[in-house]
């Protein structure tokens, strides 16, 4: 994180990244079969935080009226709320969950004009 060209104004983003890494790795540890792989990739606009595992079962969104007293089941919702974008997809017989974060005020790398220049 320290090697990224983010300044002190991105402190909230850094904390969000750290919390989301914890949530995604914990979810993979609790729900996946076998090992999980964490990959962080900086493409100049966005930090992509990906966790892949061999479990083909894609996570399902938590029901809004789910038990309020439950002590688990909110991890992906937390990631979705903190990340600038979230992608869940099947890959290589398992799945990958990727959360993208951009520095505060940075362009949205998923917007059409950011990709075309």
PDB file of C-alpha atoms in Angstrom:
ATOM      1  CA  UNK A   1       0.000   0.000   0.000  1.00  0.00           C
ATOM      2  CA  UNK A   2       2.818   2.367   0.820  1.00  0.00           C
ATOM      3  CA  UNK A   3       4.245   1.962  -2.686  1.00  0.00           C
ATOM      4  CA  UNK A   4       1.085   3.248  -4.378  1.00  0.00           C
ATOM      5  CA  UNK A   5       0.962   6.867  -5.524  1.00  0.00           C
ATOM      6  CA  UNK A   6      -1.771   7.752  -3.035  1.00  0.00           C
ATOM      7  CA  UNK A   7      -1.439  10.674  -0.684  1.00  0.00           C
ATOM      8  CA  UNK A   8      -2.630  11.204   2.867  1.00  0.00           C
ATOM      9  CA  UNK A   9      -6.075  12.190   1.595  1.00  0.00           C
ATOM     10  CA  UNK A  10      -6.650   8.545   0.637  1.00  0.00           C
ATOM     11  CA  UNK A  11      -6.405   7.298   4.228  1.00  0.00           C
ATOM     12  CA  UNK A  12     -10.064   6.238   4.235  1.00  0.00           C
ATOM     13  CA  UNK A  13      -9.485   4.259   1.039  1.00  0.00           C
ATOM     14  CA  UNK A  14      -6.465   2.514   2.564  1.00  0.00           C
ATOM     15  CA  UNK A  15      -8.501   1.507   5.622  1.00  0.00           C
ATOM     16  CA  UNK A  16     -11.307   0.279   3.351  1.00  0.00           C
ATOM     17  CA  UNK A  17      -8.849  -1.840   1.368  1.00  0.00           C
ATOM     18  CA  UNK A  18      -7.452  -3.422   4.526  1.00  0.00           C
ATOM     19  CA  UNK A  19     -10.910  -4.224   5.894  1.00  0.00           C
ATOM     20  CA  UNK A  20     -12.025  -5.689   2.555  1.00  0.00           C
ATOM     21  CA  UNK A  21      -8.917  -7.878   2.290  1.00  0.00           C
ATOM     22  CA  UNK A  22      -9.748  -9.215   5.745  1.00  0.00           C
ATOM     23  CA  UNK A  23     -13.393  -9.859   4.822  1.00  0.00           C
ATOM     24  CA  UNK A  24     -12.645 -11.550   1.495  1.00  0.00           C
ATOM     25  CA  UNK A  25      -9.900 -13.804   2.885  1.00  0.00           C
ATOM     26  CA  UNK A  26     -12.030 -14.691   5.908  1.00  0.00           C
ATOM     27  CA  UNK A  27     -14.988 -15.569   3.660  1.00  0.00           C
ATOM     28  CA  UNK A  28     -12.772 -17.798   1.522  1.00  0.00           C
ATOM     29  CA  UNK A  29     -11.373 -19.483   4.627  1.00  0.00           C
ATOM     30  CA  UNK A  30     -14.837 -20.115   6.091  1.00  0.00           C
ATOM     31  CA  UNK A  31     -16.760 -21.084   2.961  1.00  0.00           C
ATOM     32  CA  UNK A  32     -14.374 -22.302   0.268  1.00  0.00           C
ATOM     33  CA  UNK A  33     -12.947 -25.728  -0.337  1.00  0.00           C
ATOM     34  CA  UNK A  34      -9.152 -25.882  -0.319  1.00  0.00           C
ATOM     35  CA  UNK A  35      -6.870 -22.904  -0.568  1.00  0.00           C
ATOM     36  CA  UNK A  36      -7.593 -19.345  -1.596  1.00  0.00           C
ATOM     37  CA  UNK A  37      -5.359 -16.918  -3.457  1.00  0.00           C
ATOM     38  CA  UNK A  38      -5.133 -13.197  -2.756  1.00  0.00           C
ATOM     39  CA  UNK A  39      -3.860 -10.963  -5.550  1.00  0.00           C
ATOM     40  CA  UNK A  40      -3.544  -7.169  -5.405  1.00  0.00           C
ATOM     41  CA  UNK A  41      -3.002  -5.404  -8.718  1.00  0.00           C
ATOM     42  CA  UNK A  42      -2.470  -1.683  -9.318  1.00  0.00           C
ATOM     43  CA  UNK A  43      -3.230  -0.630 -12.898  1.00  0.00           C
ATOM     44  CA  UNK A  44      -2.454   3.056 -12.471  1.00  0.00           C
ATOM     45  CA  UNK A  45      -6.070   4.007 -11.787  1.00  0.00           C
ATOM     46  CA  UNK A  46      -7.459   1.340  -9.514  1.00  0.00           C
ATOM     47  CA  UNK A  47      -6.254  -1.155  -6.930  1.00  0.00           C
ATOM     48  CA  UNK A  48      -7.851  -4.525  -7.710  1.00  0.00           C
ATOM     49  CA  UNK A  49      -8.137  -6.805  -4.667  1.00  0.00           C
ATOM     50  CA  UNK A  50      -8.983 -10.334  -5.816  1.00  0.00           C
ATOM     51  CA  UNK A  51      -9.544 -13.500  -3.842  1.00  0.00           C
ATOM     52  CA  UNK A  52      -9.964 -16.709  -5.826  1.00  0.00           C
ATOM     53  CA  UNK A  53     -10.792 -20.175  -4.554  1.00  0.00           C
ATOM     54  CA  UNK A  54     -11.769 -23.585  -5.924  1.00  0.00           C
ATOM     55  CA  UNK A  55     -15.379 -23.511  -4.668  1.00  0.00           C
ATOM     56  CA  UNK A  56     -17.708 -23.041  -7.667  1.00  0.00           C
ATOM     57  CA  UNK A  57     -20.574 -21.844  -5.418  1.00  0.00           C
ATOM     58  CA  UNK A  58     -21.004 -18.114  -6.003  1.00  0.00           C
ATOM     59  CA  UNK A  59     -21.988 -16.125  -2.922  1.00  0.00           C
ATOM     60  CA  UNK A  60     -25.568 -14.960  -2.772  1.00  0.00           C
ATOM     61  CA  UNK A  61     -26.616 -11.534  -1.509  1.00  0.00           C
ATOM     62  CA  UNK A  62     -27.871 -11.398   2.051  1.00  0.00           C
ATOM     63  CA  UNK A  63     -31.613 -11.004   2.354  1.00  0.00           C
ATOM     64  CA  UNK A  64     -32.566  -7.547   3.695  1.00  0.00           C
ATOM     65  CA  UNK A  65     -34.877  -9.067   6.311  1.00  0.00           C
ATOM     66  CA  UNK A  66     -32.281 -11.622   7.526  1.00  0.00           C
ATOM     67  CA  UNK A  67     -31.800 -12.160  11.235  1.00  0.00           C
ATOM     68  CA  UNK A  68     -30.532  -8.887  12.705  1.00  0.00           C
ATOM     69  CA  UNK A  69     -28.956 -10.788  15.588  1.00  0.00           C
ATOM     70  CA  UNK A  70     -26.775 -12.934  13.319  1.00  0.00           C
ATOM     71  CA  UNK A  71     -23.047 -12.636  13.920  1.00  0.00           C
ATOM     72  CA  UNK A  72     -22.013 -13.504  10.368  1.00  0.00           C
ATOM     73  CA  UNK A  73     -23.166 -13.136   6.784  1.00  0.00           C
ATOM     74  CA  UNK A  74     -22.359  -9.481   6.229  1.00  0.00           C
ATOM     75  CA  UNK A  75     -18.841  -9.679   4.768  1.00  0.00           C
ATOM     76  CA  UNK A  76     -19.693  -9.310   1.101  1.00  0.00           C
ATOM     77  CA  UNK A  77     -22.126  -6.496   1.912  1.00  0.00           C
ATOM     78  CA  UNK A  78     -19.340  -4.671   3.738  1.00  0.00           C
ATOM     79  CA  UNK A  79     -17.024  -5.106   0.758  1.00  0.00           C
ATOM     80  CA  UNK A  80     -19.722  -3.897  -1.650  1.00  0.00           C
ATOM     81  CA  UNK A  81     -20.312  -0.810   0.484  1.00  0.00           C
ATOM     82  CA  UNK A  82     -16.621   0.120   0.774  1.00  0.00           C
ATOM     83  CA  UNK A  83     -15.292  -0.719  -2.699  1.00  0.00           C
ATOM     84  CA  UNK A  84     -15.760   1.474  -5.755  1.00  0.00           C
ATOM     85  CA  UNK A  85     -16.847  -1.648  -7.625  1.00  0.00           C
ATOM     86  CA  UNK A  86     -17.276  -5.345  -6.924  1.00  0.00           C
ATOM     87  CA  UNK A  87     -17.239  -8.281  -9.310  1.00  0.00           C
ATOM     88  CA  UNK A  88     -18.042 -11.919  -8.544  1.00  0.00           C
ATOM     89  CA  UNK A  89     -17.472 -14.438 -11.308  1.00  0.00           C
ATOM     90  CA  UNK A  90     -16.788 -18.089 -11.960  1.00  0.00           C
ATOM     91  CA  UNK A  91     -13.281 -18.938 -13.102  1.00  0.00           C
ATOM     92  CA  UNK A  92     -11.162 -22.092 -13.494  1.00  0.00           C
ATOM     93  CA  UNK A  93     -13.775 -24.307 -11.831  1.00  0.00           C
ATOM     94  CA  UNK A  94     -14.012 -21.995  -8.821  1.00  0.00           C
ATOM     95  CA  UNK A  95     -14.741 -18.326  -8.328  1.00  0.00           C
ATOM     96  CA  UNK A  96     -13.011 -14.995  -7.950  1.00  0.00           C
ATOM     97  CA  UNK A  97     -14.251 -11.952  -6.098  1.00  0.00           C
ATOM     98  CA  UNK A  98     -12.616  -8.672  -7.066  1.00  0.00           C
ATOM     99  CA  UNK A  99     -13.079  -5.356  -5.310  1.00  0.00           C
ATOM    100  CA  UNK A 100     -11.660  -2.223  -6.930  1.00  0.00           C
ATOM    101  CA  UNK A 101     -10.533   0.869  -5.084  1.00  0.00           C
ATOM    102  CA  UNK A 102      -9.356   4.160  -6.502  1.00  0.00           C
ATOM    103  CA  UNK A 103      -7.747   7.032  -4.632  1.00  0.00           C
ATOM    104  CA  UNK A 104     -10.139   9.733  -3.459  1.00  0.00           C
ATOM    105  CA  UNK A 105     -11.034  11.971  -6.367  1.00  0.00           C
ATOM    106  CA  UNK A 106      -9.473   9.651  -8.921  1.00  0.00           C
ATOM    107  CA  UNK A 107     -11.234   8.789 -12.178  1.00  0.00           C
ATOM    108  CA  UNK A 108     -13.501   5.752 -12.318  1.00  0.00           C
ATOM    109  CA  UNK A 109     -11.476   3.173 -14.296  1.00  0.00           C
ATOM    110  CA  UNK A 110     -14.668   1.330 -15.183  1.00  0.00           C
ATOM    111  CA  UNK A 111     -16.261   4.334 -16.892  1.00  0.00           C
ATOM    112  CA  UNK A 112     -16.175   4.274 -20.692  1.00  0.00           C
ATOM    113  CA  UNK A 113     -14.270   7.569 -20.992  1.00  0.00           C
ATOM    114  CA  UNK A 114     -11.519   6.337 -18.619  1.00  0.00           C
ATOM    115  CA  UNK A 115     -10.895   3.275 -20.812  1.00  0.00           C
ATOM    116  CA  UNK A 116     -10.862   5.141 -24.112  1.00  0.00           C
ATOM    117  CA  UNK A 117      -8.661   7.963 -23.021  1.00  0.00           C
TER     118      UNK A 117
END
